[in-house]
Structure formats: structure tokens, C-alpha cells
Amino acid sequence: MAKEEMKIGEISKPRFEFRSFGQCFCEAHKRMARLSVPVPEKVWERSSDEIYIISRKNDINNTKIRGGKMDIKTYVKTVDGLEQWNPLMKGEFPISAKVLEEEVFPAFMVEMPKLTKDTYTYEEFIAMVKANPDLAAVRVHKQRFGYMVNDTICEVGNVLING
């Protein structure tokens, strides 16, 4: 049986994630670099600017927008400190009212805004988020360094929130 090739950035099934937050992970960064097998140059260092949509009424779904695309994933369970997440939705702007009504706003667990059009631009969607007191759009800048250790994608990242 052929081993399934792992592609960085491709999301197709539930996966486990672990995060730690602090000021300096220099030793962990060095150790992962030493243990890593070679990875494609495009993942050595990556920077991104994203918008996370956070909901006061929901802590199980994670919604982010990066490069004009929205991803929603949902928390499944925690095993040995690793959180398992399952992709729920991937969409692009402009986004249909049907997707907003059936997938996006139910994931936020907030009252559905009145939709009067068939599709909505990114700017119109963000205006809906800002108009809802239970939602917030948070700017996140990430600088990530990628590794592959024991057939597992690993990253060390610097994260700036609303900076």
C-alpha cells in the first residue's frame, strides 16, 4: 500500500494540533530544525495576514480569512494535550448568501443577519461581523517556520494580534 503524500497547506481530514504561547521558544525552534527532514523551500519561512472571526457565543469553531478565502474548523477532542480539529467549510469571496446562512453564521452561533443579496464581498461580510455585538474581527500577523519531524508537520511561529 502506497503511503499517502502529505502536502503542507492541504486540508482534507481531521488533524491534531498543539499550541503553546510565550515569549521565546528558541530551544524548541533549534531542536525542531535539527530533527527535521528537508521540507520544501516554500515552507521554510512564511508570513501571512489573517482575520479571525471570534464569537462570544462559541468556542468550538475557529474561523479565519486569509488571502480572500474563509476556513472554518471545529474542535473534536483533546488527546494527550493535542487538540483534534475537523475542517467544516472552505469558501471564497464573494460568498453566497446560502453559504452564510447555512454554514458561516451557524458556526458563530449568533443571530443570523438579514440577507438581501445573493452574494457578499469580503467588505460586506466584515461589515456584518462588526454590526453584531457578539462577533469581532481580529487582525493576526503570523511569521511561521516549517519543519517535518517523524512524518508530522511542525511550526514555530511569531504571532502579532491586532498590531
PDB file of C-alpha atoms in Angstrom:
ATOM      1  CA  MET A   1       0.000   0.000   0.000  1.00  0.00           C
ATOM      2  CA  ALA A   2       1.457   3.354  -1.009  1.00  0.00           C
ATOM      3  CA  LYS A   3       1.956   5.924   1.712  1.00  0.00           C
ATOM      4  CA  GLU A   4      -0.308   8.951   1.292  1.00  0.00           C
ATOM      5  CA  GLU A   5       1.798  12.001   0.452  1.00  0.00           C
ATOM      6  CA  MET A   6       1.419  14.797   2.973  1.00  0.00           C
ATOM      7  CA  LYS A   7       1.070  18.244   1.409  1.00  0.00           C
ATOM      8  CA  ILE A   8       1.580  21.301   3.558  1.00  0.00           C
ATOM      9  CA  GLY A   9      -1.395  23.647   3.408  1.00  0.00           C
ATOM     10  CA  GLU A  10      -3.782  20.976   2.121  1.00  0.00           C
ATOM     11  CA  ILE A  11      -6.665  20.207   4.470  1.00  0.00           C
ATOM     12  CA  SER A  12      -8.661  17.091   3.817  1.00  0.00           C
ATOM     13  CA  LYS A  13      -9.372  15.333   7.107  1.00  0.00           C
ATOM     14  CA  PRO A  14      -9.392  15.896  10.878  1.00  0.00           C
ATOM     15  CA  ARG A  15      -5.970  16.666  12.306  1.00  0.00           C
ATOM     16  CA  PHE A  16      -4.336  17.165  15.667  1.00  0.00           C
ATOM     17  CA  GLU A  17      -2.777  20.483  16.710  1.00  0.00           C
ATOM     18  CA  PHE A  18      -0.805  21.638  19.729  1.00  0.00           C
ATOM     19  CA  ARG A  19      -0.076  25.235  20.605  1.00  0.00           C
ATOM     20  CA  SER A  20       1.977  26.888  23.305  1.00  0.00           C
ATOM     21  CA  PHE A  21       2.176  30.610  23.850  1.00  0.00           C
ATOM     22  CA  GLY A  22       5.109  32.528  25.297  1.00  0.00           C
ATOM     23  CA  GLN A  23       7.856  34.990  24.528  1.00  0.00           C
ATOM     24  CA  CYS A  24      10.692  32.717  23.360  1.00  0.00           C
ATOM     25  CA  PHE A  25      10.720  29.183  22.026  1.00  0.00           C
ATOM     26  CA  CYS A  26      14.333  29.387  20.874  1.00  0.00           C
ATOM     27  CA  GLU A  27      15.326  25.947  22.180  1.00  0.00           C
ATOM     28  CA  ALA A  28      12.275  24.229  20.679  1.00  0.00           C
ATOM     29  CA  HIS A  29      12.924  26.033  17.393  1.00  0.00           C
ATOM     30  CA  LYS A  30      16.557  24.800  17.330  1.00  0.00           C
ATOM     31  CA  ARG A  31      15.560  21.244  18.243  1.00  0.00           C
ATOM     32  CA  MET A  32      12.920  21.024  15.506  1.00  0.00           C
ATOM     33  CA  ALA A  33      15.418  22.378  12.980  1.00  0.00           C
ATOM     34  CA  ARG A  34      17.904  19.667  13.981  1.00  0.00           C
ATOM     35  CA  LEU A  35      15.338  16.852  13.853  1.00  0.00           C
ATOM     36  CA  SER A  36      13.524  17.931  10.689  1.00  0.00           C
ATOM     37  CA  VAL A  37      13.822  16.153   7.397  1.00  0.00           C
ATOM     38  CA  PRO A  38      14.176  18.533   4.446  1.00  0.00           C
ATOM     39  CA  VAL A  39      10.974  20.417   3.662  1.00  0.00           C
ATOM     40  CA  PRO A  40      10.064  22.390   0.539  1.00  0.00           C
ATOM     41  CA  GLU A  41      11.695  25.821   0.464  1.00  0.00           C
ATOM     42  CA  LYS A  42       8.279  27.493   0.311  1.00  0.00           C
ATOM     43  CA  VAL A  43       7.576  26.393   3.920  1.00  0.00           C
ATOM     44  CA  TRP A  44      10.948  27.285   5.461  1.00  0.00           C
ATOM     45  CA  GLU A  45       9.566  30.669   6.406  1.00  0.00           C
ATOM     46  CA  ARG A  46       6.111  32.038   5.624  1.00  0.00           C
ATOM     47  CA  SER A  47       4.302  35.202   6.623  1.00  0.00           C
ATOM     48  CA  SER A  48       0.580  35.792   6.452  1.00  0.00           C
ATOM     49  CA  ASP A  49      -2.001  38.361   7.423  1.00  0.00           C
ATOM     50  CA  GLU A  50      -5.301  36.896   8.515  1.00  0.00           C
ATOM     51  CA  ILE A  51      -8.599  37.920  10.029  1.00  0.00           C
ATOM     52  CA  TYR A  52     -10.028  35.677  12.735  1.00  0.00           C
ATOM     53  CA  ILE A  53     -13.739  35.996  13.453  1.00  0.00           C
ATOM     54  CA  ILE A  54     -14.371  35.377  17.127  1.00  0.00           C
ATOM     55  CA  SER A  55     -17.778  34.805  18.662  1.00  0.00           C
ATOM     56  CA  ARG A  56     -18.777  35.467  22.233  1.00  0.00           C
ATOM     57  CA  LYS A  57     -21.265  32.577  21.935  1.00  0.00           C
ATOM     58  CA  ASN A  58     -18.953  29.904  20.529  1.00  0.00           C
ATOM     59  CA  ASP A  59     -15.616  28.408  21.496  1.00  0.00           C
ATOM     60  CA  ILE A  60     -15.648  25.218  19.421  1.00  0.00           C
ATOM     61  CA  ASN A  61     -15.427  26.643  15.902  1.00  0.00           C
ATOM     62  CA  ASN A  62     -12.443  28.544  14.538  1.00  0.00           C
ATOM     63  CA  THR A  63     -12.968  30.884  11.579  1.00  0.00           C
ATOM     64  CA  LYS A  64     -10.211  32.680   9.701  1.00  0.00           C
ATOM     65  CA  ILE A  65      -9.902  34.574   6.457  1.00  0.00           C
ATOM     66  CA  ARG A  66      -6.592  34.557   4.608  1.00  0.00           C
ATOM     67  CA  GLY A  67      -5.970  35.625   1.035  1.00  0.00           C
ATOM     68  CA  GLY A  68      -9.672  36.126   0.327  1.00  0.00           C
ATOM     69  CA  LYS A  69     -10.568  32.614   1.495  1.00  0.00           C
ATOM     70  CA  MET A  70     -12.530  31.659   4.596  1.00  0.00           C
ATOM     71  CA  ASP A  71     -11.805  28.475   6.548  1.00  0.00           C
ATOM     72  CA  ILE A  72     -13.934  27.159   9.384  1.00  0.00           C
ATOM     73  CA  LYS A  73     -12.813  24.232  11.502  1.00  0.00           C
ATOM     74  CA  THR A  74     -14.453  22.698  14.544  1.00  0.00           C
ATOM     75  CA  TYR A  75     -12.939  21.269  17.711  1.00  0.00           C
ATOM     76  CA  VAL A  76     -13.403  17.490  18.011  1.00  0.00           C
ATOM     77  CA  LYS A  77     -11.487  16.334  21.119  1.00  0.00           C
ATOM     78  CA  THR A  78      -8.227  16.535  23.055  1.00  0.00           C
ATOM     79  CA  VAL A  79      -5.913  13.510  23.304  1.00  0.00           C
ATOM     80  CA  ASP A  80      -2.674  13.737  25.308  1.00  0.00           C
ATOM     81  CA  GLY A  81      -2.698  17.530  25.058  1.00  0.00           C
ATOM     82  CA  LEU A  82      -3.267  17.560  21.288  1.00  0.00           C
ATOM     83  CA  GLU A  83      -6.466  19.155  20.018  1.00  0.00           C
ATOM     84  CA  GLN A  84      -8.171  17.467  17.088  1.00  0.00           C
ATOM     85  CA  TRP A  85      -9.870  19.802  14.601  1.00  0.00           C
ATOM     86  CA  ASN A  86     -12.115  18.943  11.665  1.00  0.00           C
ATOM     87  CA  PRO A  87     -12.483  21.240   8.639  1.00  0.00           C
ATOM     88  CA  LEU A  88     -16.110  22.336   8.260  1.00  0.00           C
ATOM     89  CA  MET A  89     -16.015  24.771   5.380  1.00  0.00           C
ATOM     90  CA  LYS A  90     -13.732  26.442   2.849  1.00  0.00           C
ATOM     91  CA  GLY A  91     -15.074  29.317   0.804  1.00  0.00           C
ATOM     92  CA  GLU A  92     -14.023  32.330  -1.229  1.00  0.00           C
ATOM     93  CA  PHE A  93     -15.241  35.886  -1.515  1.00  0.00           C
ATOM     94  CA  PRO A  94     -17.572  36.923  -2.891  1.00  0.00           C
ATOM     95  CA  ILE A  95     -19.508  34.392  -0.801  1.00  0.00           C
ATOM     96  CA  SER A  96     -23.094  33.293  -1.363  1.00  0.00           C
ATOM     97  CA  ALA A  97     -25.933  34.181   0.968  1.00  0.00           C
ATOM     98  CA  LYS A  98     -26.755  30.463   1.095  1.00  0.00           C
ATOM     99  CA  VAL A  99     -23.295  29.614   2.493  1.00  0.00           C
ATOM    100  CA  LEU A 100     -23.538  32.463   5.009  1.00  0.00           C
ATOM    101  CA  GLU A 101     -26.973  31.271   6.094  1.00  0.00           C
ATOM    102  CA  GLU A 102     -26.301  27.517   6.164  1.00  0.00           C
ATOM    103  CA  GLU A 103     -22.648  27.297   7.226  1.00  0.00           C
ATOM    104  CA  VAL A 104     -20.957  30.505   8.348  1.00  0.00           C
ATOM    105  CA  PHE A 105     -23.352  32.161  10.785  1.00  0.00           C
ATOM    106  CA  PRO A 106     -24.477  28.843  12.322  1.00  0.00           C
ATOM    107  CA  ALA A 107     -20.780  28.199  13.111  1.00  0.00           C
ATOM    108  CA  PHE A 108     -20.674  31.513  15.001  1.00  0.00           C
ATOM    109  CA  MET A 109     -23.811  30.511  16.962  1.00  0.00           C
ATOM    110  CA  VAL A 110     -25.205  34.036  16.711  1.00  0.00           C
ATOM    111  CA  GLU A 111     -28.377  35.552  15.311  1.00  0.00           C
ATOM    112  CA  MET A 112     -28.480  35.491  11.536  1.00  0.00           C
ATOM    113  CA  PRO A 113     -28.361  38.964   9.953  1.00  0.00           C
ATOM    114  CA  LYS A 114     -30.966  39.844   7.351  1.00  0.00           C
ATOM    115  CA  LEU A 115     -29.519  38.955   3.957  1.00  0.00           C
ATOM    116  CA  THR A 116     -30.892  40.888   0.992  1.00  0.00           C
ATOM    117  CA  LYS A 117     -28.460  39.891  -1.774  1.00  0.00           C
ATOM    118  CA  ASP A 118     -27.335  36.669  -3.444  1.00  0.00           C
ATOM    119  CA  THR A 119     -23.610  37.228  -2.777  1.00  0.00           C
ATOM    120  CA  TYR A 120     -21.472  39.296  -0.417  1.00  0.00           C
ATOM    121  CA  THR A 121     -17.993  40.739  -0.785  1.00  0.00           C
ATOM    122  CA  TYR A 122     -15.340  40.485   1.910  1.00  0.00           C
ATOM    123  CA  GLU A 123     -16.027  44.108   2.901  1.00  0.00           C
ATOM    124  CA  GLU A 124     -19.768  43.475   3.195  1.00  0.00           C
ATOM    125  CA  PHE A 125     -19.156  40.368   5.290  1.00  0.00           C
ATOM    126  CA  ILE A 126     -16.808  42.245   7.657  1.00  0.00           C
ATOM    127  CA  ALA A 127     -19.462  44.976   7.991  1.00  0.00           C
ATOM    128  CA  MET A 128     -21.953  42.270   9.093  1.00  0.00           C
ATOM    129  CA  VAL A 129     -19.445  40.982  11.639  1.00  0.00           C
ATOM    130  CA  LYS A 130     -18.781  44.477  13.003  1.00  0.00           C
ATOM    131  CA  ALA A 131     -22.529  45.151  13.273  1.00  0.00           C
ATOM    132  CA  ASN A 132     -23.026  42.101  15.510  1.00  0.00           C
ATOM    133  CA  PRO A 133     -22.158  42.754  19.189  1.00  0.00           C
ATOM    134  CA  ASP A 134     -21.363  39.042  19.693  1.00  0.00           C
ATOM    135  CA  LEU A 135     -18.710  38.957  16.945  1.00  0.00           C
ATOM    136  CA  ALA A 136     -15.314  40.575  16.447  1.00  0.00           C
ATOM    137  CA  ALA A 137     -12.871  40.612  13.543  1.00  0.00           C
ATOM    138  CA  VAL A 138      -9.302  40.297  14.834  1.00  0.00           C
ATOM    139  CA  ARG A 139      -6.212  41.017  12.701  1.00  0.00           C
ATOM    140  CA  VAL A 140      -3.453  38.426  13.081  1.00  0.00           C
ATOM    141  CA  HIS A 141       0.007  38.545  11.501  1.00  0.00           C
ATOM    142  CA  LYS A 142       1.937  35.263  11.518  1.00  0.00           C
ATOM    143  CA  GLN A 143       5.559  34.517  10.717  1.00  0.00           C
ATOM    144  CA  ARG A 144       5.921  30.728  10.581  1.00  0.00           C
ATOM    145  CA  PHE A 145       8.889  28.408  10.248  1.00  0.00           C
ATOM    146  CA  GLY A 146       8.040  24.913   8.983  1.00  0.00           C
ATOM    147  CA  TYR A 147       9.573  21.546   9.792  1.00  0.00           C
ATOM    148  CA  MET A 148       8.777  17.862   9.316  1.00  0.00           C
ATOM    149  CA  VAL A 149       9.624  15.668  12.316  1.00  0.00           C
ATOM    150  CA  ASN A 150       8.534  11.999  12.479  1.00  0.00           C
ATOM    151  CA  ASP A 151       6.184  12.486   9.493  1.00  0.00           C
ATOM    152  CA  THR A 152       4.494  15.348  11.339  1.00  0.00           C
ATOM    153  CA  ILE A 153       4.259  18.929  10.123  1.00  0.00           C
ATOM    154  CA  CYS A 154       5.647  21.231  12.818  1.00  0.00           C
ATOM    155  CA  GLU A 155       5.826  25.000  13.011  1.00  0.00           C
ATOM    156  CA  VAL A 156       7.289  27.639  15.227  1.00  0.00           C
ATOM    157  CA  GLY A 157       5.511  30.917  14.765  1.00  0.00           C
ATOM    158  CA  ASN A 158       5.641  34.518  15.806  1.00  0.00           C
ATOM    159  CA  VAL A 159       2.125  35.914  16.135  1.00  0.00           C
ATOM    160  CA  LEU A 160       1.074  39.557  16.362  1.00  0.00           C
ATOM    161  CA  ILE A 161      -2.578  40.187  17.272  1.00  0.00           C
ATOM    162  CA  ASN A 162      -4.280  43.466  16.304  1.00  0.00           C
ATOM    163  CA  GLY A 163      -0.824  45.020  15.952  1.00  0.00           C
TER     164      GLY A 163
END
